[in-house]
Coordinates of C-alpha atoms in Angstrom, one line a residue:
M27 CA 5.7 -8.5 12.4
C28 CA 7.8 -5.9 13.9
G29 CA 9.2 -2.4 13.8
I30 CA 12.9 -1.3 12.8
V31 CA 14.8 1.9 13.3
G32 CA 18.4 2.8 12.9
F33 CA 21.2 5.2 11.9
A34 CA 24.5 6.1 11.1
P35 CA 26.9 7.7 12.2
V36 CA 26.3 7.5 16.2
N37 CA 27.0 9.7 19.0
E38 CA 27.2 9.5 22.7
N39 CA 23.8 9.4 23.3
A40 CA 23.0 7.1 20.7
S41 CA 21.0 4.3 23.1
Q42 CA 18.6 6.9 24.3
V43 CA 18.4 8.6 21.0
L44 CA 17.2 4.7 19.6
K45 CA 15.0 4.4 22.5
K46 CA 12.9 7.2 21.8
M47 CA 12.8 6.0 18.2
M48 CA 11.8 2.4 19.3
D49 CA 9.3 3.6 21.7
R50 CA 7.5 6.2 18.8
I51 CA 6.8 3.2 17.1
A52 CA 6.5 1.1 19.7
H53 CA 2.6 0.0 18.8
R54 CA 4.1 -2.2 15.6
G55 CA 5.8 -4.4 18.2
P56 CA 4.7 -4.1 21.9
D57 CA 6.1 -7.7 23.1
G58 CA 9.5 -6.7 23.0
E59 CA 12.5 -4.8 22.2
G60 CA 16.4 -4.8 22.0
Q61 CA 19.0 -2.8 20.4
F62 CA 22.5 -3.4 18.4
I63 CA 24.9 -0.2 18.9
D64 CA 29.0 -0.3 18.0
D65 CA 31.5 2.4 17.0
Y66 CA 29.7 2.9 13.2
V67 CA 26.0 2.2 13.4
A68 CA 22.5 1.7 15.8
L69 CA 20.1 -0.8 15.3
G70 CA 16.8 -1.2 17.0
H71 CA 13.7 -3.4 17.0
R72 CA 10.2 -3.6 18.5
R73 CA 8.7 -7.2 18.2
L74 CA 5.5 -8.4 17.8
S75 CA 6.1 -12.2 18.4
I76 CA 4.3 -14.3 16.0
I77 CA 6.8 -17.1 15.4
D78 CA 9.0 -18.5 17.6
L79 CA 7.4 -16.7 20.4
A80 CA 10.4 -17.4 23.0
G81 CA 13.7 -17.5 20.7
G82 CA 13.1 -14.9 18.2
Q83 CA 14.4 -11.7 19.8
Q84 CA 15.9 -9.2 18.0
P85 CA 18.8 -7.6 17.1
M86 CA 19.6 -11.3 16.4
K87 CA 23.6 -12.2 15.6
S88 CA 25.4 -14.9 13.8
D89 CA 29.2 -14.3 13.4
H90 CA 30.1 -11.3 12.8
L91 CA 26.1 -10.4 10.9
V92 CA 23.3 -8.3 12.8
V93 CA 19.8 -8.0 11.5
V94 CA 16.5 -6.3 12.1
F95 CA 13.8 -7.4 10.5
N96 CA 10.4 -6.8 10.2
G97 CA 7.9 -9.0 8.2
E98 CA 7.4 -13.0 7.7
I99 CA 9.0 -15.6 5.4
Y100 CA 6.6 -18.2 4.6
N101 CA 9.3 -20.7 3.1
Y102 CA 11.6 -20.4 5.8
L103 CA 11.2 -23.9 6.8
E104 CA 12.0 -25.0 3.2
L105 CA 15.2 -22.6 3.0
K106 CA 16.5 -23.5 6.9
K107 CA 16.3 -27.1 5.2
D108 CA 18.0 -26.4 2.3
L109 CA 20.8 -24.6 4.6
E110 CA 21.2 -27.1 6.7
A111 CA 22.3 -29.3 4.2
K112 CA 24.7 -26.9 3.0
G113 CA 26.5 -27.4 6.6
H114 CA 24.4 -24.3 8.5
V115 CA 23.5 -24.8 12.3
F116 CA 20.6 -22.8 13.5
Q117 CA 20.3 -21.4 16.9
T118 CA 16.5 -20.8 17.0
H119 CA 13.2 -21.8 15.2
S120 CA 12.6 -18.3 13.9
D121 CA 12.8 -17.2 10.0
T122 CA 14.6 -14.2 11.2
E123 CA 17.9 -16.3 11.7
V124 CA 17.2 -17.7 8.0
I125 CA 17.9 -14.2 6.5
L126 CA 21.2 -14.3 8.3
H127 CA 22.2 -17.6 7.4
G128 CA 20.6 -16.7 3.9
F129 CA 23.0 -13.9 3.6
Q130 CA 25.9 -16.1 4.6
E131 CA 25.4 -18.7 1.7
Y132 CA 24.0 -16.4 -1.0
R133 CA 25.4 -12.8 -0.2
Y134 CA 23.1 -10.4 -1.9
D135 CA 20.8 -12.8 -3.9
V136 CA 19.4 -14.1 -0.8
V137 CA 16.3 -11.6 -1.2
N138 CA 15.5 -13.5 -4.4
Y139 CA 15.4 -16.9 -2.2
L140 CA 12.6 -15.1 0.5
R141 CA 8.6 -16.0 -0.1
G142 CA 7.2 -13.4 1.9
M143 CA 6.7 -9.9 3.3
F144 CA 9.8 -8.2 4.5
A145 CA 11.9 -5.1 5.6
F146 CA 15.3 -5.7 7.1
A147 CA 18.5 -3.9 7.8
L148 CA 21.7 -6.9 8.0
Y149 CA 25.2 -5.2 9.1
D150 CA 28.4 -6.5 9.0
T151 CA 30.2 -5.8 11.9
E152 CA 33.3 -6.3 10.0
T153 CA 33.0 -4.4 7.0
H154 CA 30.6 -1.9 8.4
E155 CA 28.2 -2.3 5.6
L156 CA 24.6 -2.1 6.1
F157 CA 22.4 -4.3 3.7
C158 CA 18.7 -2.9 3.6
A159 CA 15.8 -4.6 1.4
R160 CA 12.2 -4.5 0.9
D161 CA 10.1 -7.4 0.0
H162 CA 8.7 -7.9 -4.0
F163 CA 5.6 -6.0 -3.7
G164 CA 6.0 -3.3 -0.9
I165 CA 3.9 -5.0 1.6
K166 CA 6.1 -3.8 4.4
P167 CA 7.6 -0.2 4.5
F168 CA 11.1 0.9 4.4
Y169 CA 11.6 4.7 4.7
Y170 CA 15.1 6.2 4.9
Y171 CA 16.3 10.0 5.5
D172 CA 19.7 11.1 3.6
D173 CA 21.3 13.7 3.7
P174 CA 25.1 14.5 3.1
A175 CA 26.3 13.8 6.9
H176 CA 23.5 11.5 8.2
F177 CA 21.5 8.2 7.4
L178 CA 18.4 7.0 9.0
F179 CA 15.8 4.2 8.6
A180 CA 12.4 3.4 9.9
S181 CA 9.4 1.4 9.9
E182 CA 7.4 4.6 9.7
I183 CA 8.8 7.9 9.0
K184 CA 7.5 9.2 12.8
G185 CA 10.3 7.2 13.6
F186 CA 12.8 10.2 12.5
L187 CA 10.9 12.7 14.5
D188 CA 13.2 11.8 17.8
H189 CA 16.4 11.7 16.4
P190 CA 18.2 15.2 16.7
D191 CA 19.5 15.6 13.1
F192 CA 16.5 14.9 11.5
K193 CA 15.1 17.8 9.9
K194 CA 11.6 17.8 10.0
E195 CA 10.7 19.9 6.6
L196 CA 7.6 20.2 4.3
N197 CA 8.3 19.0 0.9
T198 CA 6.0 20.9 -1.4
E199 CA 7.1 19.3 -4.5
V200 CA 5.2 16.6 -4.3
L201 CA 1.8 18.1 -4.0
D202 CA 0.3 17.8 -7.1
I203 CA 1.3 14.4 -7.5
Y204 CA -0.7 13.7 -4.2
L205 CA -3.9 15.9 -5.4
K206 CA -3.7 14.1 -9.1
M207 CA -3.1 10.7 -7.5
N208 CA -4.2 10.9 -4.1
Y209 CA -0.9 9.9 -2.9
V210 CA 2.8 10.4 -3.7
A211 CA 4.0 8.0 -6.4
G212 CA 7.4 6.9 -6.2
E213 CA 10.6 7.2 -3.8
K214 CA 9.8 11.0 -2.8
T215 CA 7.6 11.4 0.4
F216 CA 6.1 14.9 1.9
F217 CA 8.8 15.2 3.9
K218 CA 12.4 16.3 2.4
N219 CA 14.8 14.2 2.2
V220 CA 12.8 10.9 3.6
K221 CA 12.4 8.5 0.9
Q222 CA 11.0 5.1 1.0
L223 CA 13.3 2.1 -0.5
L224 CA 10.7 0.9 -3.1
P225 CA 9.5 -2.5 -3.4
G226 CA 11.8 -5.1 -5.4
H227 CA 14.9 -3.1 -4.3
Y228 CA 18.0 -3.7 -1.9
L229 CA 20.1 -0.8 -0.5
I230 CA 23.5 -0.7 0.8
Y231 CA 24.7 1.8 2.8
N232 CA 28.7 2.1 3.6
D233 CA 31.1 5.0 3.9
Q234 CA 28.4 7.5 3.9
K235 CA 27.4 6.1 0.5
I236 CA 24.6 4.6 -0.8
Q237 CA 23.6 2.2 -3.9
I238 CA 20.0 0.9 -4.9
K239 CA 19.3 -2.0 -6.9
R240 CA 16.5 -3.4 -8.3
Y241 CA 16.5 -7.4 -8.0
Y242 CA 12.6 -7.6 -8.7
H243 CA 10.4 -6.6 -12.0
I244 CA 7.0 -6.9 -12.6
E245 CA 7.1 -8.7 -15.7
F246 CA 3.9 -10.8 -17.9
K247 CA 4.0 -13.6 -19.7
D248 CA 2.3 -15.2 -22.7
Q249 CA 1.3 -18.7 -21.9
Y250 CA -2.1 -19.0 -23.5
K251 CA -3.1 -22.0 -21.5
T252 CA -6.9 -22.8 -21.3
D253 CA -9.5 -21.7 -18.8
Q254 CA -9.7 -24.7 -17.3
E255 CA -5.9 -25.1 -16.9
M256 CA -5.6 -21.5 -15.4
I257 CA -8.5 -22.1 -13.0
Q258 CA -7.4 -25.1 -11.8
A259 CA -3.6 -23.5 -11.5
I260 CA -5.0 -20.6 -9.7
D261 CA -7.0 -23.2 -7.4
Q262 CA -4.0 -24.8 -6.7
I263 CA -1.7 -21.4 -5.8
M264 CA -4.1 -20.0 -3.9
K265 CA -4.9 -23.0 -1.6
D266 CA -0.3 -23.3 -1.1
S267 CA -0.5 -19.4 -0.4
I268 CA -2.9 -19.9 2.4
Q269 CA -1.3 -23.2 3.5
H270 CA 1.9 -20.7 4.1
H271 CA 0.1 -17.5 5.4
L272 CA -1.4 -19.8 8.2
I273 CA 2.0 -20.4 9.5
A274 CA 2.3 -19.2 12.8
D275 CA 3.0 -19.8 17.0
V276 CA -0.4 -17.8 17.2
E277 CA -4.2 -17.7 16.0
V278 CA -4.6 -16.4 12.6
G279 CA -8.0 -14.6 12.1
S280 CA -9.5 -12.7 9.0
F281 CA -11.2 -9.4 7.7
L282 CA -14.1 -10.1 6.0
S283 CA -16.4 -7.7 3.2
S284 CA -19.1 -8.9 1.0
G285 CA -16.7 -9.4 -2.1
I286 CA -15.3 -12.3 -3.6
D287 CA -11.6 -11.5 -2.6
S288 CA -11.7 -11.8 1.7
S289 CA -14.8 -14.1 0.9
Y290 CA -12.4 -16.7 -1.1
L291 CA -9.4 -16.4 1.7
V292 CA -12.2 -17.1 4.6
S293 CA -13.7 -19.8 2.4
L294 CA -10.1 -21.1 1.7
A295 CA -8.5 -20.8 5.7
R296 CA -11.4 -21.6 7.7
P297 CA -10.4 -19.3 10.3
Q298 CA -12.0 -19.3 13.6
H299 CA -12.6 -15.8 13.7
T300 CA -13.4 -13.1 11.0
Y301 CA -14.1 -9.2 11.2
T302 CA -16.4 -7.0 9.1
V303 CA -17.2 -3.4 9.9
G304 CA -20.3 -1.2 7.8
Y305 CA -22.5 1.8 8.3
N306 CA -26.1 2.4 9.0
D307 CA -26.9 2.9 5.5
E308 CA -27.2 -0.3 3.8
R309 CA -25.8 0.7 0.4
Y310 CA -22.4 0.8 2.5
N311 CA -22.8 -2.2 4.7
E312 CA -21.1 -5.7 4.2
I313 CA -22.4 -6.8 7.5
N314 CA -25.2 -8.7 6.5
Y315 CA -23.1 -10.8 3.5
A316 CA -20.1 -11.7 5.7
K317 CA -22.4 -12.8 8.5
D318 CA -24.0 -15.2 5.6
L319 CA -20.7 -16.7 4.6
T320 CA -19.6 -17.3 8.1
Q321 CA -22.8 -18.9 9.5
Q322 CA -22.6 -21.2 6.1
L323 CA -18.9 -21.9 7.0
G324 CA -19.6 -22.9 11.0
I325 CA -17.3 -20.0 11.7
E326 CA -17.6 -16.7 13.9
N327 CA -18.2 -13.1 12.5
K328 CA -17.8 -10.1 14.8
S329 CA -19.2 -6.8 13.4
K330 CA -19.2 -2.9 14.3
I331 CA -21.4 -0.4 12.9
I332 CA -18.9 2.7 12.1
T333 CA -20.8 6.2 13.1
K334 CA -20.2 9.5 11.6
E335 CA -19.0 10.5 14.7
E336 CA -16.5 7.8 15.5
Y337 CA -15.3 8.4 12.1
L338 CA -14.5 12.2 12.0
E339 CA -12.9 11.8 15.7
V340 CA -10.6 9.4 14.6
L341 CA -9.4 10.9 11.5
P342 CA -6.3 12.8 12.8
K343 CA -5.3 9.6 14.3
I344 CA -5.3 7.9 11.3
M345 CA -3.4 10.7 9.3
Y346 CA -0.9 10.1 12.3
H347 CA -0.6 6.5 11.8
L348 CA -0.4 7.1 8.4
D349 CA 2.6 8.9 8.0
E350 CA 1.4 10.5 4.9
P351 CA -1.9 12.3 3.9
T352 CA -4.2 10.0 2.2
A353 CA -7.9 10.9 1.3
D354 CA -8.7 7.3 0.7
P355 CA -12.3 6.8 3.0
A356 CA -11.1 3.0 3.0
A357 CA -8.4 4.0 5.3
V358 CA -10.7 4.9 8.4
A359 CA -12.6 1.5 7.7
L360 CA -8.8 -0.5 8.2
Y361 CA -8.7 1.4 11.6
F362 CA -11.9 0.1 13.0
V363 CA -11.5 -3.4 11.5
S364 CA -8.3 -3.6 13.3
Q365 CA -9.3 -2.2 16.6
L366 CA -12.0 -5.1 16.4
A367 CA -10.0 -8.0 15.3
S368 CA -7.0 -6.7 18.1
Q369 CA -9.3 -7.8 20.9
D370 CA -9.0 -11.7 19.9
V371 CA -6.1 -12.1 17.4
K372 CA -2.7 -11.0 16.5
V373 CA -2.8 -12.0 13.1
V374 CA -5.2 -11.5 10.3
L375 CA -5.8 -12.1 6.6
S376 CA -6.8 -9.7 4.2
G377 CA -7.6 -9.6 0.5
E378 CA -4.9 -6.9 -1.0
G379 CA -3.8 -7.8 -4.4
A380 CA -6.5 -9.8 -5.9
D381 CA -7.5 -6.6 -8.0
E382 CA -4.1 -5.5 -8.9
F383 CA -3.0 -9.3 -10.0
F384 CA -6.3 -11.2 -11.5
G385 CA -7.8 -7.6 -12.8
G386 CA -10.0 -6.6 -10.5
Y387 CA -11.1 -2.7 -11.6
N388 CA -13.1 -1.2 -14.5
T389 CA -10.9 0.9 -15.5
Y390 CA -9.3 -2.5 -16.8
R391 CA -11.9 -2.6 -19.2
G392 CA -11.3 0.6 -21.3
D393 CA -10.5 -1.1 -24.4
I394 CA -13.4 -3.3 -24.4
D395 CA -15.9 -0.2 -23.5
S396 CA -14.6 1.7 -26.3
G397 CA -16.6 -0.6 -28.3
L398 CA -16.7 -0.6 -32.2
Y399 CA -14.6 3.4 -31.6
G400 CA -11.5 1.4 -30.6
K401 CA -11.1 -0.4 -34.0
I402 CA -10.8 2.3 -35.7
P403 CA -7.3 2.7 -36.6
F404 CA -5.0 4.8 -33.6
F405 CA -3.6 7.6 -35.7
I406 CA -7.5 8.6 -37.2
R407 CA -8.5 8.5 -33.0
H408 CA -5.4 10.3 -32.1
A409 CA -6.4 13.0 -34.4
I410 CA -9.9 13.0 -33.4
A411 CA -8.5 13.4 -30.1
S412 CA -6.2 16.4 -30.7
I413 CA -8.9 18.2 -31.9
C414 CA -11.2 17.4 -29.1
K415 CA -8.5 18.8 -26.6
H416 CA -9.7 22.1 -28.0
L417 CA -13.4 22.2 -28.0
P418 CA -15.9 22.8 -24.9
T419 CA -16.3 19.5 -23.0
F420 CA -19.7 18.1 -23.2
K421 CA -21.3 14.8 -23.4
G422 CA -18.6 12.3 -25.4
I423 CA -16.0 14.7 -25.7
P424 CA -13.9 12.9 -23.0
F425 CA -14.6 9.6 -24.5
L426 CA -13.2 10.6 -27.9
I427 CA -10.0 12.3 -26.1
R428 CA -9.4 9.1 -23.7
N429 CA -9.7 6.5 -26.8
G430 CA -7.7 8.5 -29.1
E431 CA -4.5 8.4 -26.4
R432 CA -1.9 5.7 -25.8
I433 CA -2.4 4.5 -22.5
E434 CA 1.3 5.6 -21.6
D435 CA 0.4 9.5 -22.0
Y436 CA -2.8 8.9 -19.7
Y437 CA -3.3 6.8 -17.6
V438 CA -2.8 7.6 -14.1
G439 CA -4.2 4.8 -12.2
V440 CA -7.6 3.8 -11.0
N441 CA -8.6 6.3 -8.4
P442 CA -7.8 9.8 -10.5
V443 CA -8.6 13.1 -8.3
F444 CA -7.7 16.4 -9.7
S445 CA -6.5 16.7 -13.6
D446 CA -3.4 18.7 -14.7
N447 CA -5.4 22.2 -15.2
D448 CA -7.1 21.7 -11.8
C449 CA -3.8 21.8 -10.7
K450 CA -2.7 24.5 -12.6
H451 CA -5.6 27.1 -11.4
L452 CA -5.7 25.5 -8.0
L453 CA -2.0 25.6 -6.9
K454 CA -0.4 29.2 -5.9
D455 CA 3.1 28.0 -7.0
T456 CA 3.2 26.2 -10.0
S457 CA 6.6 26.0 -10.8
H458 CA 6.9 22.3 -9.3
L459 CA 4.2 20.8 -11.3
H460 CA 4.9 17.6 -12.8
S461 CA 4.1 16.6 -16.3
H462 CA 2.4 13.2 -17.2
K463 CA 5.9 11.5 -18.1
D464 CA 7.4 13.0 -14.9
I465 CA 5.0 10.8 -12.8
V466 CA 5.2 7.9 -14.7
G467 CA 9.0 7.7 -15.3
N468 CA 9.7 4.8 -16.2
V469 CA 7.1 2.5 -14.8
F470 CA 6.0 1.8 -18.7
D471 CA 9.2 1.0 -19.9
R472 CA 9.7 -2.9 -19.2
V473 CA 5.9 -3.5 -20.6
Q474 CA 6.3 -1.6 -24.1
K475 CA 5.1 -4.7 -25.9
A476 CA 2.1 -5.5 -23.3
T477 CA -1.2 -5.2 -23.7
N478 CA -3.0 -2.2 -22.6
I479 CA -4.7 -3.7 -19.3
Q480 CA -1.1 -5.3 -18.8
K481 CA 0.1 -1.9 -19.2
R482 CA -2.4 -0.6 -16.4
Q483 CA -1.4 -3.4 -14.0
A484 CA 1.9 -2.7 -13.9
F485 CA 1.3 1.2 -13.3
D486 CA -1.0 0.2 -10.8
L487 CA 1.4 -2.6 -8.9
Q488 CA 4.4 0.2 -9.0
T489 CA 2.3 3.3 -7.6
W490 CA -1.1 2.8 -6.1
F491 CA -1.0 -0.7 -5.0
I492 CA 2.3 0.6 -3.1
K493 CA 1.4 3.6 -1.7
D494 CA -2.3 3.7 -1.2
I495 CA -3.4 -0.2 -0.8
L496 CA -0.6 -2.0 1.0
Q497 CA 0.6 1.4 3.5
K498 CA -2.6 1.8 4.7
G499 CA -3.1 -1.9 5.2
D500 CA 0.0 -1.9 6.9
K501 CA -0.3 1.1 9.2
M502 CA -3.8 0.7 10.2
T503 CA -3.4 -2.8 11.7
M504 CA 0.0 -2.0 13.2
A505 CA -1.9 0.9 14.8
H506 CA -3.6 -2.1 16.5
S507 CA -0.5 -3.9 17.2
I508 CA -1.9 -6.9 14.8
E509 CA -0.1 -8.2 11.3
S510 CA -2.1 -8.4 8.2
R511 CA -0.6 -11.1 5.8
V512 CA -2.1 -11.0 2.6
P513 CA -2.2 -14.1 0.7
F514 CA -2.9 -12.9 -3.0
T515 CA -0.1 -10.5 -3.0
D516 CA 2.4 -13.3 -3.2
K517 CA 5.3 -13.8 -5.9
E518 CA 4.3 -17.6 -6.5
V519 CA 0.5 -15.9 -6.9
F520 CA 1.8 -13.6 -9.4
Q521 CA 3.7 -16.4 -11.1
V522 CA 0.2 -17.6 -11.8
A523 CA -1.4 -14.5 -12.2
S524 CA 0.9 -13.0 -14.8
Q525 CA 0.1 -16.0 -17.3
L526 CA -3.6 -15.0 -17.9
K527 CA -5.0 -13.5 -20.9
D528 CA -6.7 -10.2 -21.3
N529 CA -10.0 -12.1 -21.5
Q530 CA -9.4 -14.0 -18.5
K531 CA -9.3 -11.3 -16.3
V532 CA -11.7 -8.7 -17.8
T533 CA -14.7 -9.1 -20.1
K534 CA -17.7 -6.5 -21.0
E535 CA -19.7 -8.6 -18.3
N536 CA -17.2 -8.9 -15.3
T537 CA -13.9 -8.3 -13.6
K538 CA -11.3 -11.0 -12.2
V539 CA -13.0 -13.6 -14.7
L540 CA -11.4 -16.9 -13.7
L541 CA -10.7 -15.8 -10.3
R542 CA -14.1 -15.7 -9.8
Q543 CA -14.5 -19.1 -11.3
A544 CA -11.8 -20.5 -8.9
A545 CA -13.6 -19.1 -5.8
K546 CA -16.7 -20.5 -7.1
K547 CA -15.3 -24.2 -6.0
V548 CA -15.1 -23.4 -2.9
I549 CA -17.2 -19.9 -1.2
P550 CA -20.6 -21.5 -0.3
N551 CA -22.7 -18.4 -0.9
E552 CA -22.8 -16.3 -4.5
A553 CA -20.1 -13.9 -2.7
Y554 CA -18.3 -14.6 -6.0
K555 CA -20.3 -12.8 -8.6
K556 CA -20.8 -9.7 -6.5
K557 CA -19.2 -6.3 -7.8
K558 CA -16.6 -4.9 -6.0
L559 CA -17.6 -2.6 -3.0
G560 CA -13.9 -1.8 -1.4
F561 CA -14.7 -0.5 2.2
P562 CA -17.4 2.0 1.2
V563 CA -17.9 5.2 2.8
P564 CA -21.4 7.4 3.0
L565 CA -18.5 10.5 2.5
R566 CA -20.7 12.1 0.0
E567 CA -23.6 12.1 1.6
W568 CA -22.1 13.4 5.3
M569 CA -20.3 16.1 3.5
R570 CA -23.4 17.7 2.6
E571 CA -24.4 17.5 6.4
D572 CA -23.8 20.9 8.8
D573 CA -21.3 19.2 10.9
L574 CA -18.8 17.6 8.7
Y575 CA -19.6 20.4 5.9
Q576 CA -18.5 23.1 9.0
K577 CA -15.2 20.9 9.6
V578 CA -14.1 20.6 5.8
Y579 CA -14.8 24.6 5.7
D580 CA -12.6 25.0 8.7
G581 CA -10.1 22.8 7.2
L582 CA -10.2 24.5 3.9
Q583 CA -8.8 28.0 5.7
T584 CA -5.8 26.7 7.6
P585 CA -2.6 29.0 6.7
I586 CA -1.2 25.6 5.1
I587 CA -4.0 25.7 2.8
K588 CA -4.2 29.8 2.4
Q589 CA -0.2 29.6 1.4
L590 CA -0.8 26.5 -1.1
F591 CA -3.9 27.3 -2.8
D592 CA -6.5 29.6 -3.8
D593 CA -8.5 28.8 -0.7
Q594 CA -11.9 30.5 -2.4
K595 CA -12.2 28.4 -5.3
L596 CA -11.6 25.4 -2.8
L597 CA -14.9 26.8 -0.3
S598 CA -17.0 27.2 -3.8
M599 CA -16.3 24.3 -5.0
L600 CA -17.7 22.5 -1.0
E601 CA -20.3 25.1 -1.4
D602 CA -21.5 23.6 -4.9
H603 CA -20.9 19.8 -3.6
K604 CA -23.4 21.0 -0.6
N605 CA -26.0 22.3 -3.0
H606 CA -25.9 19.1 -5.1
K607 CA -24.4 21.6 -8.1
H608 CA -21.3 19.3 -8.7
D609 CA -20.0 16.0 -7.1
Y610 CA -17.0 17.5 -5.5
Y611 CA -16.6 15.1 -2.5
K612 CA -13.3 13.6 -3.8
K613 CA -11.5 16.2 -4.7
I614 CA -12.2 18.4 -1.7
W615 CA -11.8 15.3 0.9
T616 CA -8.0 15.0 -0.7
V617 CA -7.3 18.7 -0.1
Y618 CA -9.0 18.1 3.5
C619 CA -7.2 15.4 4.6
F620 CA -3.9 17.1 3.5
S621 CA -4.9 19.9 5.9
L622 CA -5.6 17.5 8.5
W623 CA -2.3 16.1 7.9
H624 CA -0.4 19.1 7.9
Q625 CA -1.7 20.5 11.2
V626 CA -1.4 16.8 12.7
F627 CA 2.6 16.4 12.4
F628 CA 3.4 20.2 11.4
A629 CA 1.0 22.4 13.6
E630 CA 0.1 20.5 16.6
E631 CA 2.6 17.5 16.9
Y632 CA 0.3 15.1 17.5
K633 CA 0.9 12.5 20.1
H634 CA -0.4 9.0 19.9

């Protein structure tokens, strides 16, 4: 796990500029650094030593190829053996060198051979071509800045701040997407001309031109295997994934909550060290559950209670490390549990991906919850919904509207915040508002024949999962110089999960149905039954208390909020929430986090 930066063209101060860019993301790799610069490109690397501690320094060279790489290739030993059989000679024991020799053998197709998490830039000193790739699901970040004269890339957007040709400008055109979804879906970011390379894509840069190609698609298969066959398949592939994700030359620990996902990983991996955070309010505290599991497994658990004061104090630092605003309160819990783990280990296992792969969200039960009404022909339900849209909102109307629309026409993920109508009345400039189709783009195009549950999964895997779940997981662990590994988010695991039938994922009674049955075999307590909490935080209650209320009030009165929003409506919503008239905490918190993030990057230039 590391941090990478680079740019083209180079100038006379390339080494000094590259050094500043590398230092800006030094938290991603405190164990070493390296540079490669020629007349065309500058490549920089900060290293967190995990595999081949002595011999894995980067940038790494092989003949006329040079690579900087962030991530882990879990099948590198198998690939190395295959490549040696084809005549390749290796100089190190690192997974990085497998990428170099893999490219020599397979060219751009090398990405299809890799099992792991990765973002890398590979440079050919003869053709001056830069080949950049991001892993299948987007575990590792890759950002690039593209204007007519400059190409920059980095593991984090803040890596661009010290380049003299980077123009730091706010991209307000994505504001309504953030308000609706709690993140910016797609390749754009809140910084003009800064994009993320999407998961399952690679980029070729040469002669000031960029080509982008998709190499991996989210696809579901109708295998119709029995429950027992699928439980056995899940059991086998999770054991295999854990075995691969434990490959390291340093100790591997694990995060642990009270739920099935991390409990399953810990029960399979049996790491010596596990880490849990919670809050004084027992409704939001998972520590006792974690202690019970680790005691039964005979392993250690360290825990921490996060106070409200600590939570609020660390928020500016959170926004700095995230690069873009997020109102997901779980980011702060991840920050503190990563801080706790960093005292002992360099690598942790984490449960991201189980919900998206195996059907863990209650929204996936939409068709089931519609009951007998869902059996009525769609054209009738659609006609009823069209009428209901013009009626005042009262009990039952949202149900009729939701069940009279196609998934493609309304679904915006598992955690929607503001509606289209909210944005129209709250934003001062509505000229850049995105329609639902604008946001969805072509996400649904490849799954037109899929079930509604599969469509929801496909959407979440290509939006929410990338820009919320995986992004905060990477940034919060890297803030403390530790590597997070996610055994559920594995292409071989998805091969199995993609074969599940809908009723093997969700039923009226439960979610992640067959995953729970597989986990039941190894989890010694009843965590396999437990409903999802997902790093819960008592924000709703805190926002009604005077100290946080005042902080949020001040945050809604900053110049950027007054410029972009109807701030009086926001203050009215805050007041209504405080007085228990409406539960507006998610909406208010979303705007407040944007305000705080803007202050960090544009008003004060926060220095970590």
